[in-house]
PDB file of C-alpha atoms in Angstrom:
ATOM      1  CA  MET U   1      90.497  12.650 -43.839  1.00 94.00           C
ATOM      2  CA  HIS U   2      87.212  12.807 -42.290  1.00 96.00           C
ATOM      3  CA  ALA U   3      84.232  10.704 -43.153  1.00 97.00           C
ATOM      4  CA  LEU U   4      80.684  10.611 -42.246  1.00 98.00           C
ATOM      5  CA  ILE U   5      78.702   7.288 -42.288  1.00 98.00           C
ATOM      6  CA  VAL U   6      74.979   7.666 -42.165  1.00 98.00           C
ATOM      7  CA  GLU U   7      73.503   4.112 -41.683  1.00 96.00           C
ATOM      8  CA  SER U   8      70.412   2.926 -39.974  1.00 93.00           C
ATOM      9  CA  GLU U   9      71.542  -0.479 -39.261  1.00 93.00           C
ATOM     10  CA  PRO U  10      73.893  -0.058 -36.085  1.00 92.00           C
ATOM     11  CA  ASN U  11      75.969  -3.480 -36.639  1.00 94.00           C
ATOM     12  CA  LEU U  12      76.745  -2.720 -40.411  1.00 93.00           C
ATOM     13  CA  GLY U  13      77.583   1.310 -39.613  1.00 95.00           C
ATOM     14  CA  TRP U  14      79.867   0.155 -37.039  1.00 95.00           C
ATOM     15  CA  MET U  15      81.576  -2.584 -39.021  1.00 95.00           C
ATOM     16  CA  TRP U  16      82.279   0.177 -41.682  1.00 95.00           C
ATOM     17  CA  LYS U  17      83.449   2.608 -39.010  1.00 96.00           C
ATOM     18  CA  ARG U  18      86.137   0.069 -37.789  1.00 94.00           C
ATOM     19  CA  HIS U  19      87.457  -0.573 -41.230  1.00 93.00           C
ATOM     20  CA  LEU U  20      87.916   3.175 -41.625  1.00 95.00           C
ATOM     21  CA  ASP U  21      89.325   3.901 -38.279  1.00 95.00           C
ATOM     22  CA  ARG U  22      92.126   1.106 -38.936  1.00 93.00           C
ATOM     23  CA  LEU U  23      92.983   3.033 -41.894  1.00 92.00           C
ATOM     24  CA  GLY U  24      93.509   6.241 -40.131  1.00 94.00           C
ATOM     25  CA  VAL U  25      90.096   7.969 -41.305  1.00 95.00           C
ATOM     26  CA  ALA U  26      88.625  10.028 -38.685  1.00 96.00           C
ATOM     27  CA  THR U  27      85.090   8.759 -38.740  1.00 97.00           C
ATOM     28  CA  CYS U  28      81.474   9.771 -37.439  1.00 98.00           C
ATOM     29  CA  LEU U  29      78.560   7.697 -37.247  1.00 97.00           C
ATOM     30  CA  ALA U  30      75.138   8.828 -37.497  1.00 97.00           C
ATOM     31  CA  HIS U  31      72.032   6.500 -37.568  1.00 95.00           C
ATOM     32  CA  GLY U  32      69.401   9.155 -39.134  1.00 95.00           C
ATOM     33  CA  GLN U  33      68.926  12.565 -40.762  1.00 97.00           C
ATOM     34  CA  ASP U  34      69.063  14.702 -37.655  1.00 97.00           C
ATOM     35  CA  ALA U  35      72.317  13.223 -36.298  1.00 97.00           C
ATOM     36  CA  ALA U  36      73.665  13.461 -39.708  1.00 98.00           C
ATOM     37  CA  ALA U  37      72.758  17.154 -40.120  1.00 97.00           C
ATOM     38  CA  ALA U  38      74.141  17.958 -36.675  1.00 98.00           C
ATOM     39  CA  PHE U  39      77.546  16.511 -37.796  1.00 98.00           C
ATOM     40  CA  LEU U  40      77.319  18.284 -41.275  1.00 97.00           C
ATOM     41  CA  GLN U  41      77.041  21.806 -39.169  1.00 96.00           C
ATOM     42  CA  ARG U  42      79.991  21.161 -36.875  1.00 96.00           C
ATOM     43  CA  VAL U  43      82.620  18.814 -38.702  1.00 97.00           C
ATOM     44  CA  PRO U  44      84.084  19.272 -42.148  1.00 96.00           C
ATOM     45  CA  PHE U  45      83.749  15.789 -44.113  1.00 97.00           C
ATOM     46  CA  ASP U  46      85.822  14.691 -47.207  1.00 96.00           C
ATOM     47  CA  VAL U  47      83.617  11.649 -48.002  1.00 97.00           C
ATOM     48  CA  ILE U  48      79.969  10.982 -46.712  1.00 97.00           C
ATOM     49  CA  VAL U  49      78.903   7.189 -46.920  1.00 97.00           C
ATOM     50  CA  LEU U  50      75.255   7.538 -47.067  1.00 95.00           C
ATOM     51  CA  ASP U  51      72.823   4.584 -47.184  1.00 94.00           C
ATOM     52  CA  LEU U  52      69.806   5.339 -49.499  1.00 92.00           C
ATOM     53  CA  VAL U  53      67.133   3.775 -47.332  1.00 90.00           C
ATOM     54  CA  LEU U  54      67.104   5.272 -43.744  1.00 92.00           C
ATOM     55  CA  GLU U  55      64.699   4.309 -41.014  1.00 93.00           C
ATOM     56  CA  ARG U  56      64.856   7.909 -39.647  1.00 92.00           C
ATOM     57  CA  GLY U  57      64.736  10.809 -42.480  1.00 94.00           C
ATOM     58  CA  SER U  58      65.838  11.068 -46.078  1.00 94.00           C
ATOM     59  CA  ALA U  59      69.128  10.345 -47.717  1.00 93.00           C
ATOM     60  CA  LEU U  60      68.548  12.743 -50.517  1.00 93.00           C
ATOM     61  CA  ALA U  61      67.713  15.458 -48.005  1.00 95.00           C
ATOM     62  CA  ILE U  62      71.135  14.688 -46.091  1.00 97.00           C
ATOM     63  CA  ALA U  63      72.852  15.067 -49.573  1.00 95.00           C
ATOM     64  CA  ASP U  64      71.408  17.949 -50.384  1.00 95.00           C
ATOM     65  CA  LEU U  65      72.254  19.588 -46.937  1.00 96.00           C
ATOM     66  CA  ALA U  66      75.904  18.266 -47.578  1.00 96.00           C
ATOM     67  CA  ASN U  67      75.943  19.834 -50.934  1.00 94.00           C
ATOM     68  CA  TYR U  68      74.929  23.190 -49.572  1.00 95.00           C
ATOM     69  CA  ARG U  69      77.119  22.900 -46.211  1.00 95.00           C
ATOM     70  CA  GLN U  70      80.176  21.144 -47.629  1.00 96.00           C
ATOM     71  CA  PRO U  71      80.195  21.429 -51.206  1.00 95.00           C
ATOM     72  CA  ASP U  72      83.476  19.683 -51.725  1.00 94.00           C
ATOM     73  CA  ALA U  73      82.581  16.503 -49.889  1.00 96.00           C
ATOM     74  CA  LYS U  74      81.864  13.536 -51.912  1.00 95.00           C
ATOM     75  CA  VAL U  75      78.938  11.086 -51.293  1.00 95.00           C
ATOM     76  CA  ILE U  76      79.141   7.204 -51.665  1.00 95.00           C
ATOM     77  CA  PHE U  77      75.557   6.070 -51.662  1.00 92.00           C
ATOM     78  CA  VAL U  78      75.023   2.676 -50.306  1.00 93.00           C
ATOM     79  CA  THR U  79      71.832   0.380 -50.739  1.00 87.00           C
ATOM     80  CA  ASN U  80      70.617  -3.196 -50.631  1.00 82.00           C
ATOM     81  CA  THR U  81      67.864  -2.207 -52.988  1.00 74.00           C
ATOM     82  CA  SER U  82      67.800  -2.004 -56.896  1.00 67.00           C
ATOM     83  CA  PHE U  83      66.444   1.368 -56.361  1.00 63.00           C
ATOM     84  CA  PHE U  84      68.576   3.846 -58.521  1.00 60.00           C
ATOM     85  CA  SER U  85      70.503   0.795 -60.132  1.00 63.00           C
ATOM     86  CA  ASP U  86      70.164   2.588 -63.377  1.00 63.00           C
ATOM     87  CA  GLY U  87      72.434   5.454 -61.969  1.00 63.00           C
ATOM     88  CA  SER U  88      69.887   8.180 -61.883  1.00 67.00           C
ATOM     89  CA  ILE U  89      71.299   8.766 -58.328  1.00 69.00           C
ATOM     90  CA  PHE U  90      73.821  10.845 -60.059  1.00 65.00           C
ATOM     91  CA  GLN U  91      71.119  13.021 -61.526  1.00 71.00           C
ATOM     92  CA  HIS U  92      69.339  13.575 -58.310  1.00 74.00           C
ATOM     93  CA  ALA U  93      72.598  14.202 -56.020  1.00 80.00           C
ATOM     94  CA  THR U  94      75.179  16.326 -57.663  1.00 81.00           C
ATOM     95  CA  ASN U  95      77.813  15.452 -54.939  1.00 90.00           C
ATOM     96  CA  ALA U  96      77.345  11.396 -55.724  1.00 88.00           C
ATOM     97  CA  CYS U  97      80.523   9.756 -56.692  1.00 88.00           C
ATOM     98  CA  ALA U  98      79.519   6.233 -56.149  1.00 89.00           C
ATOM     99  CA  LEU U  99      76.553   3.737 -55.799  1.00 88.00           C
ATOM    100  CA  VAL U 100      77.455   0.458 -53.941  1.00 90.00           C
ATOM    101  CA  ASN U 101      75.475  -2.368 -52.613  1.00 89.00           C
ATOM    102  CA  SER U 102      75.792  -2.485 -48.947  1.00 89.00           C
ATOM    103  CA  ALA U 103      76.595  -6.254 -48.928  1.00 90.00           C
ATOM    104  CA  ALA U 104      79.913  -5.354 -50.487  1.00 92.00           C
ATOM    105  CA  PRO U 105      82.914  -6.180 -48.733  1.00 93.00           C
ATOM    106  CA  PRO U 106      83.712  -3.255 -46.133  1.00 92.00           C
ATOM    107  CA  SER U 107      87.398  -3.285 -47.411  1.00 92.00           C
ATOM    108  CA  ASP U 108      85.882  -2.372 -51.151  1.00 93.00           C
ATOM    109  CA  LEU U 109      83.846   0.518 -49.431  1.00 93.00           C
ATOM    110  CA  ALA U 110      87.066   1.571 -47.449  1.00 94.00           C
ATOM    111  CA  ALA U 111      89.132   1.540 -50.756  1.00 93.00           C
ATOM    112  CA  LEU U 112      86.374   3.923 -52.284  1.00 94.00           C
ATOM    113  CA  VAL U 113      86.240   6.033 -49.104  1.00 95.00           C
ATOM    114  CA  GLU U 114      90.256   6.482 -49.539  1.00 93.00           C
ATOM    115  CA  HIS U 115      89.948   7.030 -53.150  1.00 92.00           C
ATOM    116  CA  TYR U 116      87.479   9.816 -53.165  1.00 92.00           C
ATOM    117  CA  GLY U 117      88.493  11.173 -49.858  1.00 90.00           C
ATOM    118  CA  SER U 118      92.185  11.879 -51.074  1.00 82.00           C
ATOM    119  CA  ALA U 119      91.120  13.173 -54.377  1.00 61.00           C
ATOM    120  CA  PRO U 120      92.112  16.895 -55.075  1.00 56.00           C
ATOM    121  CA  ARG U 121      89.289  19.354 -54.516  1.00 51.00           C
TER     122      ARG U 121
END
C-alpha cells in the first residue's frame, strides 16, 4: 500500500509517517501543494492524508489533481479547525472518504489509512 501525507507542520507529518511506516505502508511526505503535485505525477497512491489548511497551496486543488491523476486514491482530510465540520467537504471533494481532527491519535489515523487503502477498488 502507498500513502501520501500532505502536511505543513513538519513534526506532525513525520509523526504520521513513522506510524504508517511501522505498519508497512510505503509513505511519501509533502509539505505543500507543489511537492504533493510532483508526487502525484510520479507515484501511484492508494490513500492521501491531506491537511485542509496548508501553508503553501490549496488542499482542494491537491484533492482535485488527485481525482484527475489517480481517481482510485482515497483522500482522508485532516484539520485542526471547525471548517467543513458540517460534512460539506464530501460535496467539494468526491474522493474524500473521511474528515479527522489533526489532534486525533496517530494510531487512529493509521487505522483509517489501512482501512481505506486496503478497500477493493
